[in-house]
Amino acid sequence: MSQTIAILPGDGIGPEIVAEAKKVLHALKSAGLTIELDEALVGGAAIDATGKPLPDDTLALAKAADAVLLGAVGGPKWEPLDIAIRPEKGLLGLRAGLNLFANLRPAILYPELANASTLKADVVADLDILIVRELTGGIYFGQPRGIRTNGKGEQEGFNTLIYSESEIERIARVGFESAQKRQKRLCSIDKANVLEATEFWRNVVTRVGKDYPEVELSHMYVDNAAMQLVRNPKQFDVMVTTNMFGDILSDLASMLTGSIGMLPSASLDANNKGMYEPIHGSAPDIAGQNKANPLATILSVAMMLRYSLNQAKFADLIEAAVKQVLANGLRTSDIQESGQKTVSTVEMGDAVVVALQASL
Ligand code: NAD
């Protein structure tokens, strides 16, 4: 039976990079992958057409699909709008509407790009870590929250860090299952020495770990984890953590590679249905110039095939094709080093398709 992919190009460079990812999907379709692509508007493009960042039709299409591929949303054109109807609300609406509670962000450094990092090449060469971030709970959503006047007549701001056992258990399972597919090491990040909510997190992760005896579980405080990510990032395989700690650590980890245009991400629900997108934004400064690096979006397609569509073999082939074009010396401007020829968005996408077709 055919699987449906909802394609949401969005704004800025979104349509350009998604066009290259679609070429990859069409190449796989020609090689026997049974997929249908359905396209819809989201973000600023949807505001311009319908007045809403997430039109009902788009959410319905995303819900009905087996997976969603998103480009990026936002841009200066829509910044003056009220926060409730800005493009970014489209993204949050998709995460909430699809119950995407697990955010997976790999930070992979291809050997050819070792000099793109601000860290020493030997610290990051061959880096391959995966951060699993809880996405729909914790302090970003906990109640009560707000700004109030306290008993002494002074204003105070407050938020609530709260995690239920089931919320921790389901994200822990994503962490363990991800580790099972990799080097079988999971590090759970908390602040159990200070925060009861994360002491509870540690207890639940430890209990769930008994179901995964082949995965080596360790625990680390978040302050130490931030230090270790910069000192010796290759000690990690998979890290699982709360919404806020994951927000901070995943940005830190992604920048170890120094190449924002290279990193994909996945946000998954309880059934491994997911939304896949590059970690970068809509890059308005280079939009429409055929300069954007499409590889993060193409690698997001590989994650989609692996996690939602159960097509790990095709995922491997895409990742191998990306490695091949990098080894062949192709660079978009964001990953270019002096002396190297720069290729356009379209040229990079075409090169990946050629390398992929050679292996199909
Ligand atoms: P950005 O990621 O769009 O751009 C940061 C810098 O990286 C820019 O110089 C840009 O040119 C460069 N860059 C990003 N992606 C690139 C690519 N694929 N190839 C080459 N260079 C690339 O972040 P920003 O400038 O802070 O935000 C721009 C807009 O994107 C804002 O409206 C923001 O709200 C939005 N945004 C959207 C998402 C999303 O859709 N998930 C994420 C972050 C930011």
mmCIF file of C-alpha atoms and ligand atoms in Angstrom:
data_model
loop_
_atom_site.group_PDB
_atom_site.id
_atom_site.type_symbol
_atom_site.label_atom_id
_atom_site.label_comp_id
_atom_site.label_asym_id
_atom_site.label_seq_id
_atom_site.Cartn_x
_atom_site.Cartn_y
_atom_site.Cartn_z
ATOM 1 C CA MET A 1 0.000 0.000 0.000
ATOM 2 C CA SER A 2 1.178 3.467 -0.867
ATOM 3 C CA GLN A 3 2.378 5.742 1.954
ATOM 4 C CA THR A 4 1.488 9.427 1.877
ATOM 5 C CA ILE A 5 3.918 12.220 2.640
ATOM 6 C CA ALA A 6 2.570 15.707 3.365
ATOM 7 C CA ILE A 7 4.986 18.233 1.908
ATOM 8 C CA LEU A 8 4.944 21.679 3.547
ATOM 9 C CA PRO A 9 7.603 23.894 1.918
ATOM 10 C CA GLY A 10 6.838 27.033 3.982
ATOM 11 C CA ASP A 11 8.776 30.274 3.529
ATOM 12 C CA GLY A 12 12.117 31.765 2.529
ATOM 13 C CA ILE A 13 14.495 29.030 1.380
ATOM 14 C CA GLY A 14 11.851 26.416 2.355
ATOM 15 C CA PRO A 15 10.456 25.917 -1.164
ATOM 16 C CA GLU A 16 13.981 25.768 -2.673
ATOM 17 C CA ILE A 17 15.355 23.103 -0.322
ATOM 18 C CA VAL A 18 12.124 21.089 -0.317
ATOM 19 C CA ALA A 19 12.220 21.012 -4.138
ATOM 20 C CA GLU A 20 15.565 19.193 -3.921
ATOM 21 C CA ALA A 21 14.230 16.759 -1.305
ATOM 22 C CA LYS A 22 11.290 16.029 -3.617
ATOM 23 C CA LYS A 23 13.710 15.118 -6.404
ATOM 24 C CA VAL A 24 15.242 12.536 -4.052
ATOM 25 C CA LEU A 25 11.798 11.138 -3.188
ATOM 26 C CA HIS A 26 10.865 10.933 -6.886
ATOM 27 C CA ALA A 27 14.106 9.065 -7.602
ATOM 28 C CA LEU A 28 13.183 6.518 -4.906
ATOM 29 C CA LYS A 29 9.646 6.291 -6.284
ATOM 30 C CA SER A 30 11.059 5.423 -9.704
ATOM 31 C CA ALA A 31 13.102 2.712 -7.967
ATOM 32 C CA GLY A 32 10.019 1.105 -6.437
ATOM 33 C CA LEU A 33 9.217 3.036 -3.236
ATOM 34 C CA THR A 34 5.425 3.349 -3.136
ATOM 35 C CA ILE A 35 4.739 6.884 -1.943
ATOM 36 C CA GLU A 36 2.346 9.718 -2.766
ATOM 37 C CA LEU A 37 3.307 13.351 -2.179
ATOM 38 C CA ASP A 38 0.649 15.912 -1.204
ATOM 39 C CA GLU A 39 1.596 19.552 -0.833
ATOM 40 C CA ALA A 40 0.062 22.270 1.356
ATOM 41 C CA LEU A 41 0.732 25.754 2.688
ATOM 42 C CA VAL A 42 2.092 26.594 6.133
ATOM 43 C CA GLY A 43 3.630 29.644 7.808
ATOM 44 C CA GLY A 44 3.857 32.990 6.052
ATOM 45 C CA ALA A 45 2.856 31.511 2.703
ATOM 46 C CA ALA A 46 -0.360 30.251 4.316
ATOM 47 C CA ILE A 47 -0.987 33.614 6.012
ATOM 48 C CA ASP A 48 -0.706 35.370 2.643
ATOM 49 C CA ALA A 49 -3.136 32.936 1.016
ATOM 50 C CA THR A 50 -5.643 32.311 3.824
ATOM 51 C CA GLY A 51 -4.920 34.633 6.765
ATOM 52 C CA LYS A 52 -3.888 31.672 8.983
ATOM 53 C CA PRO A 53 -0.403 30.178 9.571
ATOM 54 C CA LEU A 54 -1.892 26.669 9.809
ATOM 55 C CA PRO A 55 -5.023 26.378 7.640
ATOM 56 C CA ASP A 56 -7.448 23.595 8.613
ATOM 57 C CA ASP A 57 -6.787 21.844 5.279
ATOM 58 C CA THR A 58 -3.050 21.723 6.011
ATOM 59 C CA LEU A 59 -3.523 20.244 9.491
ATOM 60 C CA ALA A 60 -6.003 17.710 8.092
ATOM 61 C CA LEU A 61 -3.527 16.702 5.364
ATOM 62 C CA ALA A 62 -0.707 16.365 7.928
ATOM 63 C CA LYS A 63 -2.909 14.252 10.199
ATOM 64 C CA ALA A 64 -3.952 11.960 7.369
ATOM 65 C CA ALA A 65 -0.394 11.510 6.040
ATOM 66 C CA ASP A 66 2.088 8.845 7.150
ATOM 67 C CA ALA A 67 4.781 11.503 7.573
ATOM 68 C CA VAL A 68 5.293 15.237 7.110
ATOM 69 C CA LEU A 69 8.245 16.991 5.460
ATOM 70 C CA LEU A 70 8.574 20.660 6.402
ATOM 71 C CA GLY A 71 10.956 23.242 4.895
ATOM 72 C CA ALA A 72 11.017 26.260 7.213
ATOM 73 C CA VAL A 73 8.652 29.035 8.231
ATOM 74 C CA GLY A 74 8.948 32.739 8.997
ATOM 75 C CA GLY A 75 10.599 35.865 7.714
ATOM 76 C CA PRO A 76 10.708 39.646 8.180
ATOM 77 C CA LYS A 77 7.544 40.162 6.118
ATOM 78 C CA TRP A 78 5.399 38.609 8.862
ATOM 79 C CA GLU A 79 7.255 39.904 11.952
ATOM 80 C CA PRO A 80 4.932 42.901 12.465
ATOM 81 C CA LEU A 81 1.934 40.534 12.822
ATOM 82 C CA ASP A 82 0.374 39.709 16.189
ATOM 83 C CA ILE A 83 2.250 36.803 17.833
ATOM 84 C CA ALA A 84 -0.915 34.652 17.759
ATOM 85 C CA ILE A 85 -0.958 34.555 13.951
ATOM 86 C CA ARG A 86 2.762 34.615 13.121
ATOM 87 C CA PRO A 87 4.234 31.890 10.861
ATOM 88 C CA GLU A 88 5.896 30.115 13.839
ATOM 89 C CA LYS A 89 2.408 29.391 15.227
ATOM 90 C CA GLY A 90 1.948 27.100 12.239
ATOM 91 C CA LEU A 91 4.864 25.003 13.416
ATOM 92 C CA LEU A 92 3.688 24.877 17.035
ATOM 93 C CA GLY A 93 0.164 24.018 15.830
ATOM 94 C CA LEU A 94 1.535 21.079 13.840
ATOM 95 C CA ARG A 95 3.564 19.796 16.829
ATOM 96 C CA ALA A 96 0.554 20.030 19.136
ATOM 97 C CA GLY A 97 -2.008 18.824 16.567
ATOM 98 C CA LEU A 98 0.053 15.742 15.734
ATOM 99 C CA ASN A 99 1.121 15.017 19.372
ATOM 100 C CA LEU A 100 4.789 15.095 18.441
ATOM 101 C CA PHE A 101 6.323 14.582 21.879
ATOM 102 C CA ALA A 102 9.765 13.294 20.877
ATOM 103 C CA ASN A 103 12.271 15.469 19.091
ATOM 104 C CA LEU A 104 15.275 13.658 17.615
ATOM 105 C CA ARG A 105 18.253 15.683 16.555
ATOM 106 C CA PRO A 106 21.367 13.966 15.273
ATOM 107 C CA ALA A 107 24.607 15.928 15.312
ATOM 108 C CA ILE A 108 26.815 14.278 12.738
ATOM 109 C CA LEU A 109 30.078 15.605 11.446
ATOM 110 C CA TYR A 110 31.150 14.271 8.093
ATOM 111 C CA PRO A 111 34.943 13.838 7.978
ATOM 112 C CA GLU A 112 35.099 16.111 4.928
ATOM 113 C CA LEU A 113 33.609 18.970 6.975
ATOM 114 C CA ALA A 114 35.820 18.610 10.080
ATOM 115 C CA ASN A 115 37.139 22.145 9.598
ATOM 116 C CA ALA A 116 33.637 23.672 9.620
ATOM 117 C CA SER A 117 33.482 23.330 13.418
ATOM 118 C CA THR A 118 34.820 25.972 15.772
ATOM 119 C CA LEU A 119 36.239 23.111 17.878
ATOM 120 C CA LYS A 120 39.507 21.371 17.065
ATOM 121 C CA ALA A 121 39.100 18.896 14.217
ATOM 122 C CA ASP A 122 40.243 15.892 16.298
ATOM 123 C CA VAL A 123 37.627 16.622 19.001
ATOM 124 C CA VAL A 124 34.734 16.485 16.537
ATOM 125 C CA ALA A 125 35.925 14.351 13.585
ATOM 126 C CA ASP A 126 33.415 11.534 12.962
ATOM 127 C CA LEU A 127 31.089 12.908 15.649
ATOM 128 C CA ASP A 128 27.747 11.066 15.593
ATOM 129 C CA ILE A 129 25.419 11.745 18.497
ATOM 130 C CA LEU A 130 21.655 11.811 18.802
ATOM 131 C CA ILE A 131 19.766 14.046 21.196
ATOM 132 C CA VAL A 132 16.250 12.920 22.127
ATOM 133 C CA ARG A 133 14.339 15.869 23.576
ATOM 134 C CA GLU A 134 10.917 15.707 25.239
ATOM 135 C CA LEU A 135 8.874 18.229 23.246
ATOM 136 C CA THR A 136 5.375 18.669 24.666
ATOM 137 C CA GLY A 137 5.813 18.753 28.472
ATOM 138 C CA GLY A 138 8.023 20.089 31.242
ATOM 139 C CA ILE A 139 8.537 23.695 32.236
ATOM 140 C CA TYR A 140 7.497 25.094 28.829
ATOM 141 C CA PHE A 141 3.943 23.854 29.380
ATOM 142 C CA GLY A 142 3.614 23.350 33.174
ATOM 143 C CA GLN A 143 0.836 25.111 35.106
ATOM 144 C CA PRO A 144 0.615 27.349 37.053
ATOM 145 C CA ARG A 145 2.711 29.959 35.270
ATOM 146 C CA GLY A 146 2.697 33.704 34.930
ATOM 147 C CA ILE A 147 3.728 37.007 36.453
ATOM 148 C CA ARG A 148 2.001 38.068 39.675
ATOM 149 C CA THR A 149 2.314 40.282 42.728
ATOM 150 C CA ASN A 150 3.482 38.330 45.776
ATOM 151 C CA GLY A 151 2.514 38.742 49.445
ATOM 152 C CA LYS A 152 5.190 41.458 49.915
ATOM 153 C CA GLY A 153 3.699 43.532 47.098
ATOM 154 C CA GLU A 154 6.592 42.682 44.750
ATOM 155 C CA GLN A 155 6.129 41.364 41.225
ATOM 156 C CA GLU A 156 7.444 37.850 40.520
ATOM 157 C CA GLY A 157 7.577 35.536 37.529
ATOM 158 C CA PHE A 158 6.988 31.809 37.920
ATOM 159 C CA ASN A 159 6.798 28.577 35.911
ATOM 160 C CA THR A 160 6.205 24.970 36.865
ATOM 161 C CA LEU A 161 8.495 22.056 35.999
ATOM 162 C CA ILE A 162 6.242 19.026 36.024
ATOM 163 C CA TYR A 163 6.518 15.596 34.398
ATOM 164 C CA SER A 164 4.111 12.708 34.815
ATOM 165 C CA GLU A 165 5.393 9.140 34.913
ATOM 166 C CA SER A 166 3.801 8.342 31.528
ATOM 167 C CA GLU A 167 5.395 11.394 29.898
ATOM 168 C CA ILE A 168 8.844 10.337 31.126
ATOM 169 C CA GLU A 169 8.315 6.693 30.268
ATOM 170 C CA ARG A 170 7.319 7.318 26.638
ATOM 171 C CA ILE A 171 10.299 9.611 25.924
ATOM 172 C CA ALA A 172 12.641 7.226 27.749
ATOM 173 C CA ARG A 173 11.443 4.401 25.496
ATOM 174 C CA VAL A 174 12.206 6.521 22.409
ATOM 175 C CA GLY A 175 15.694 7.059 23.837
ATOM 176 C CA PHE A 176 16.291 3.363 24.540
ATOM 177 C CA GLU A 177 14.879 2.256 21.193
ATOM 178 C CA SER A 178 17.036 4.814 19.362
ATOM 179 C CA ALA A 179 20.099 3.582 21.258
ATOM 180 C CA GLN A 180 19.247 -0.010 20.338
ATOM 181 C CA LYS A 181 19.582 0.955 16.657
ATOM 182 C CA ARG A 182 22.957 2.631 17.272
ATOM 183 C CA GLN A 183 25.862 1.977 19.691
ATOM 184 C CA LYS A 184 23.493 0.905 22.499
ATOM 185 C CA ARG A 185 24.515 3.632 24.953
ATOM 186 C CA LEU A 186 21.967 6.039 26.461
ATOM 187 C CA CYS A 187 22.832 8.966 28.713
ATOM 188 C CA SER A 188 19.875 10.531 30.525
ATOM 189 C CA ILE A 189 20.399 14.192 31.395
ATOM 190 C CA ASP A 190 18.798 15.726 34.497
ATOM 191 C CA LYS A 191 19.409 17.947 37.492
ATOM 192 C CA ALA A 192 18.395 15.313 40.022
ATOM 193 C CA ASN A 193 20.609 16.831 42.734
ATOM 194 C CA VAL A 194 18.455 19.990 42.840
ATOM 195 C CA LEU A 195 15.098 19.427 41.103
ATOM 196 C CA GLU A 196 12.676 16.805 42.444
ATOM 197 C CA ALA A 197 10.918 16.648 39.071
ATOM 198 C CA THR A 198 14.145 15.419 37.491
ATOM 199 C CA GLU A 199 14.998 13.154 40.438
ATOM 200 C CA PHE A 200 11.684 11.495 39.523
ATOM 201 C CA TRP A 201 12.766 11.578 35.846
ATOM 202 C CA ARG A 202 15.938 9.667 36.775
ATOM 203 C CA ASN A 203 13.959 7.061 38.752
ATOM 204 C CA VAL A 204 11.528 6.436 35.882
ATOM 205 C CA VAL A 205 14.283 6.253 33.227
ATOM 206 C CA THR A 206 16.153 3.745 35.429
ATOM 207 C CA ARG A 207 13.019 1.605 35.791
ATOM 208 C CA VAL A 208 12.272 1.690 32.052
ATOM 209 C CA GLY A 209 15.910 0.767 31.393
ATOM 210 C CA LYS A 210 15.289 -2.682 32.916
ATOM 211 C CA ASP A 211 13.296 -3.456 29.746
ATOM 212 C CA TYR A 212 16.376 -2.721 27.611
ATOM 213 C CA PRO A 213 19.199 -4.744 29.215
ATOM 214 C CA GLU A 214 21.329 -4.528 26.065
ATOM 215 C CA VAL A 215 21.452 -0.712 26.323
ATOM 216 C CA GLU A 216 24.049 0.730 28.701
ATOM 217 C CA LEU A 217 22.291 3.488 30.686
ATOM 218 C CA SER A 218 24.128 6.330 32.395
ATOM 219 C CA HIS A 219 22.945 9.559 34.044
ATOM 220 C CA MET A 220 24.540 12.996 33.961
ATOM 221 C CA TYR A 221 23.676 16.380 35.441
ATOM 222 C CA VAL A 222 22.862 18.950 32.791
ATOM 223 C CA ASP A 223 25.647 21.357 33.729
ATOM 224 C CA ASN A 224 28.222 18.599 33.386
ATOM 225 C CA ALA A 225 26.602 17.462 30.111
ATOM 226 C CA ALA A 226 27.019 20.949 28.624
ATOM 227 C CA MET A 227 30.691 20.881 29.611
ATOM 228 C CA GLN A 228 31.254 17.347 28.339
ATOM 229 C CA LEU A 229 29.624 18.142 24.988
ATOM 230 C CA VAL A 230 32.306 20.734 24.352
ATOM 231 C CA ARG A 231 35.187 18.880 26.066
ATOM 232 C CA ASN A 232 34.706 15.394 24.626
ATOM 233 C CA PRO A 233 31.474 15.085 22.614
ATOM 234 C CA LYS A 234 32.369 11.707 21.133
ATOM 235 C CA GLN A 235 31.797 10.011 24.526
ATOM 236 C CA PHE A 236 28.037 10.210 23.820
ATOM 237 C CA ASP A 237 25.855 7.976 21.651
ATOM 238 C CA VAL A 238 22.223 8.898 22.499
ATOM 239 C CA MET A 239 21.209 11.533 25.065
ATOM 240 C CA VAL A 240 17.635 11.758 26.373
ATOM 241 C CA THR A 241 16.428 14.774 28.288
ATOM 242 C CA THR A 242 13.639 17.174 29.251
ATOM 243 C CA ASN A 243 12.130 19.835 27.047
ATOM 244 C CA MET A 244 14.189 22.788 28.314
ATOM 245 C CA PHE A 245 17.492 20.961 28.803
ATOM 246 C CA GLY A 246 17.044 19.412 25.357
ATOM 247 C CA ASP A 247 16.303 22.770 23.776
ATOM 248 C CA ILE A 248 19.622 24.136 25.013
ATOM 249 C CA LEU A 249 21.797 21.030 24.611
ATOM 250 C CA SER A 250 20.534 20.201 21.102
ATOM 251 C CA ASP A 251 21.441 23.676 19.850
ATOM 252 C CA LEU A 252 24.840 23.336 21.485
ATOM 253 C CA ALA A 253 25.374 19.880 19.991
ATOM 254 C CA SER A 254 24.273 20.906 16.516
ATOM 255 C CA MET A 255 26.826 23.686 16.465
ATOM 256 C CA LEU A 256 29.651 21.283 17.286
ATOM 257 C CA THR A 257 29.436 20.424 13.622
ATOM 258 C CA GLY A 258 29.509 24.062 12.530
ATOM 259 C CA SER A 259 27.228 23.440 9.584
ATOM 260 C CA ILE A 260 23.643 24.519 10.127
ATOM 261 C CA GLY A 261 22.735 23.560 6.563
ATOM 262 C CA MET A 262 23.612 19.893 7.195
ATOM 263 C CA LEU A 263 21.489 18.839 10.167
ATOM 264 C CA PRO A 264 18.078 17.155 9.979
ATOM 265 C CA SER A 265 15.533 16.578 12.737
ATOM 266 C CA ALA A 266 12.512 14.430 13.472
ATOM 267 C CA SER A 267 9.558 15.023 15.780
ATOM 268 C CA LEU A 268 7.652 11.820 16.518
ATOM 269 C CA ASP A 269 4.346 10.771 18.046
ATOM 270 C CA ALA A 270 3.633 7.566 19.981
ATOM 271 C CA ASN A 271 3.307 5.554 16.755
ATOM 272 C CA ASN A 272 6.497 6.859 15.141
ATOM 273 C CA LYS A 273 4.540 9.065 12.802
ATOM 274 C CA GLY A 274 6.639 12.154 12.437
ATOM 275 C CA MET A 275 7.370 15.571 11.086
ATOM 276 C CA TYR A 276 10.814 15.949 9.546
ATOM 277 C CA GLU A 277 12.604 19.219 8.979
ATOM 278 C CA PRO A 278 16.051 20.770 8.780
ATOM 279 C CA ILE A 279 17.112 22.385 12.069
ATOM 280 C CA HIS A 280 17.725 25.747 10.390
ATOM 281 C CA GLY A 281 15.182 28.460 9.665
ATOM 282 C CA SER A 282 13.967 30.119 6.501
ATOM 283 C CA ALA A 283 17.238 32.057 5.935
ATOM 284 C CA PRO A 284 15.605 35.169 4.445
ATOM 285 C CA ASP A 285 19.061 36.630 3.732
ATOM 286 C CA ILE A 286 19.690 34.058 0.978
ATOM 287 C CA ALA A 287 16.109 33.148 -0.031
ATOM 288 C CA GLY A 288 15.405 33.025 -3.761
ATOM 289 C CA GLN A 289 19.114 33.046 -4.656
ATOM 290 C CA ASN A 290 19.670 29.322 -5.291
ATOM 291 C CA LYS A 291 22.380 29.381 -2.595
ATOM 292 C CA ALA A 292 20.843 27.405 0.274
ATOM 293 C CA ASN A 293 22.261 24.041 1.292
ATOM 294 C CA PRO A 294 19.543 21.421 0.667
ATOM 295 C CA LEU A 295 21.390 18.593 2.461
ATOM 296 C CA ALA A 296 19.704 19.039 5.886
ATOM 297 C CA THR A 297 16.329 18.646 4.172
ATOM 298 C CA ILE A 298 17.498 15.689 2.106
ATOM 299 C CA LEU A 299 18.874 14.073 5.284
ATOM 300 C CA SER A 300 15.485 14.761 6.920
ATOM 301 C CA VAL A 301 13.976 12.580 4.186
ATOM 302 C CA ALA A 302 16.427 9.829 5.189
ATOM 303 C CA MET A 303 15.252 10.109 8.816
ATOM 304 C CA MET A 304 11.637 9.952 7.619
ATOM 305 C CA LEU A 305 12.313 6.746 5.725
ATOM 306 C CA ARG A 306 14.063 5.222 8.741
ATOM 307 C CA TYR A 307 11.679 6.240 11.555
ATOM 308 C CA SER A 308 8.214 6.592 9.991
ATOM 309 C CA LEU A 309 8.156 4.694 6.709
ATOM 310 C CA ASN A 310 10.184 1.641 7.760
ATOM 311 C CA GLN A 311 12.528 1.914 4.791
ATOM 312 C CA ALA A 312 15.934 1.852 6.471
ATOM 313 C CA LYS A 313 17.627 0.580 3.319
ATOM 314 C CA PHE A 314 16.595 3.637 1.304
ATOM 315 C CA ALA A 315 17.582 5.862 4.254
ATOM 316 C CA ASP A 316 21.084 4.349 4.212
ATOM 317 C CA LEU A 317 21.337 4.934 0.463
ATOM 318 C CA ILE A 318 20.420 8.629 0.800
ATOM 319 C CA GLU A 319 22.979 9.117 3.569
ATOM 320 C CA ALA A 320 25.615 7.341 1.489
ATOM 321 C CA ALA A 321 24.771 9.569 -1.507
ATOM 322 C CA VAL A 322 25.222 12.701 0.641
ATOM 323 C CA LYS A 323 28.595 11.397 1.872
ATOM 324 C CA GLN A 324 29.555 10.703 -1.733
ATOM 325 C CA VAL A 325 28.846 14.249 -2.989
ATOM 326 C CA LEU A 326 30.782 15.703 -0.050
ATOM 327 C CA ALA A 327 33.692 13.361 -0.773
ATOM 328 C CA ASN A 328 33.519 14.509 -4.392
ATOM 329 C CA GLY A 329 34.180 18.050 -3.136
ATOM 330 C CA LEU A 330 30.772 19.631 -3.739
ATOM 331 C CA ARG A 331 30.058 22.496 -1.327
ATOM 332 C CA THR A 332 27.288 25.050 -0.986
ATOM 333 C CA SER A 333 28.478 28.404 0.322
ATOM 334 C CA ASP A 334 27.698 27.656 4.003
ATOM 335 C CA ILE A 335 30.146 24.719 4.097
ATOM 336 C CA GLN A 336 32.671 26.017 1.608
ATOM 337 C CA GLU A 337 36.345 26.290 2.499
ATOM 338 C CA SER A 338 38.751 28.569 0.687
ATOM 339 C CA GLY A 339 39.768 27.278 -2.688
ATOM 340 C CA GLN A 340 36.717 25.082 -3.139
ATOM 341 C CA LYS A 341 34.194 25.607 -5.886
ATOM 342 C CA THR A 342 30.714 26.515 -4.654
ATOM 343 C CA VAL A 343 27.647 24.820 -6.090
ATOM 344 C CA SER A 344 24.056 26.047 -6.073
ATOM 345 C CA THR A 345 21.067 24.533 -4.269
ATOM 346 C CA VAL A 346 19.896 22.870 -7.486
ATOM 347 C CA GLU A 347 23.360 21.568 -8.405
ATOM 348 C CA MET A 348 23.764 20.019 -4.936
ATOM 349 C CA GLY A 349 20.327 18.361 -5.132
ATOM 350 C CA ASP A 350 21.040 17.044 -8.635
ATOM 351 C CA ALA A 351 24.393 15.624 -7.516
ATOM 352 C CA VAL A 352 22.758 13.729 -4.641
ATOM 353 C CA VAL A 353 20.158 12.302 -7.024
ATOM 354 C CA VAL A 354 22.875 11.150 -9.447
ATOM 355 C CA ALA A 355 24.845 9.499 -6.608
ATOM 356 C CA LEU A 356 21.656 7.907 -5.274
ATOM 357 C CA GLN A 357 20.540 6.599 -8.665
ATOM 358 C CA ALA A 358 23.947 4.987 -9.143
ATOM 359 C CA SER A 359 23.258 2.887 -6.020
ATOM 360 C CA LEU A 360 19.611 1.988 -6.683
HETATM 361 P P1 NAD B 1 18.190 30.757 10.048
HETATM 362 O O1 NAD B 1 18.508 29.375 10.439
HETATM 363 O O2 NAD B 1 17.110 30.943 9.061
HETATM 364 O O3 NAD B 1 19.511 31.452 9.452
HETATM 365 C C1 NAD B 1 20.711 31.647 10.225
HETATM 366 C C2 NAD B 1 21.912 31.797 9.262
HETATM 367 O O4 NAD B 1 22.209 30.524 8.689
HETATM 368 C C3 NAD B 1 21.633 32.737 8.085
HETATM 369 O O5 NAD B 1 22.797 33.445 7.779
HETATM 370 C C4 NAD B 1 21.290 31.806 6.946
HETATM 371 O O6 NAD B 1 21.594 32.312 5.675
HETATM 372 C C5 NAD B 1 22.119 30.573 7.278
HETATM 373 N N1 NAD B 1 21.457 29.346 6.819
HETATM 374 C C6 NAD B 1 20.376 28.735 7.384
HETATM 375 N N2 NAD B 1 20.038 27.656 6.683
HETATM 376 C C7 NAD B 1 20.899 27.563 5.660
HETATM 377 C C8 NAD B 1 21.046 26.658 4.576
HETATM 378 N N3 NAD B 1 20.240 25.590 4.400
HETATM 379 N N4 NAD B 1 22.038 26.866 3.697
HETATM 380 C C9 NAD B 1 22.876 27.902 3.854
HETATM 381 N N5 NAD B 1 22.802 28.796 4.846
HETATM 382 C C10 NAD B 1 21.810 28.627 5.746
HETATM 383 O O7 NAD B 1 17.879 31.544 11.398
HETATM 384 P P2 NAD B 1 17.369 33.059 11.619
HETATM 385 O O8 NAD B 1 18.040 33.965 10.633
HETATM 386 O O9 NAD B 1 17.514 33.296 13.059
HETATM 387 O O10 NAD B 1 15.798 33.013 11.296
HETATM 388 C C11 NAD B 1 15.229 33.376 10.047
HETATM 389 C C12 NAD B 1 13.737 33.075 10.073
HETATM 390 O O11 NAD B 1 13.539 31.658 10.222
HETATM 391 C C13 NAD B 1 12.997 33.715 11.252
HETATM 392 O O12 NAD B 1 11.748 34.158 10.786
HETATM 393 C C14 NAD B 1 12.845 32.577 12.251
HETATM 394 O O13 NAD B 1 11.712 32.745 13.082
HETATM 395 C C15 NAD B 1 12.659 31.406 11.318
HETATM 396 N N6 NAD B 1 12.999 30.105 11.899
HETATM 397 C C16 NAD B 1 12.225 29.063 11.527
HETATM 398 C C17 NAD B 1 12.532 27.797 11.972
HETATM 399 C C18 NAD B 1 11.693 26.655 11.494
HETATM 400 O O14 NAD B 1 10.917 26.823 10.566
HETATM 401 N N7 NAD B 1 11.808 25.479 12.069
HETATM 402 C C19 NAD B 1 13.643 27.580 12.801
HETATM 403 C C20 NAD B 1 14.448 28.676 13.144
HETATM 404 C C21 NAD B 1 14.121 29.936 12.673
#
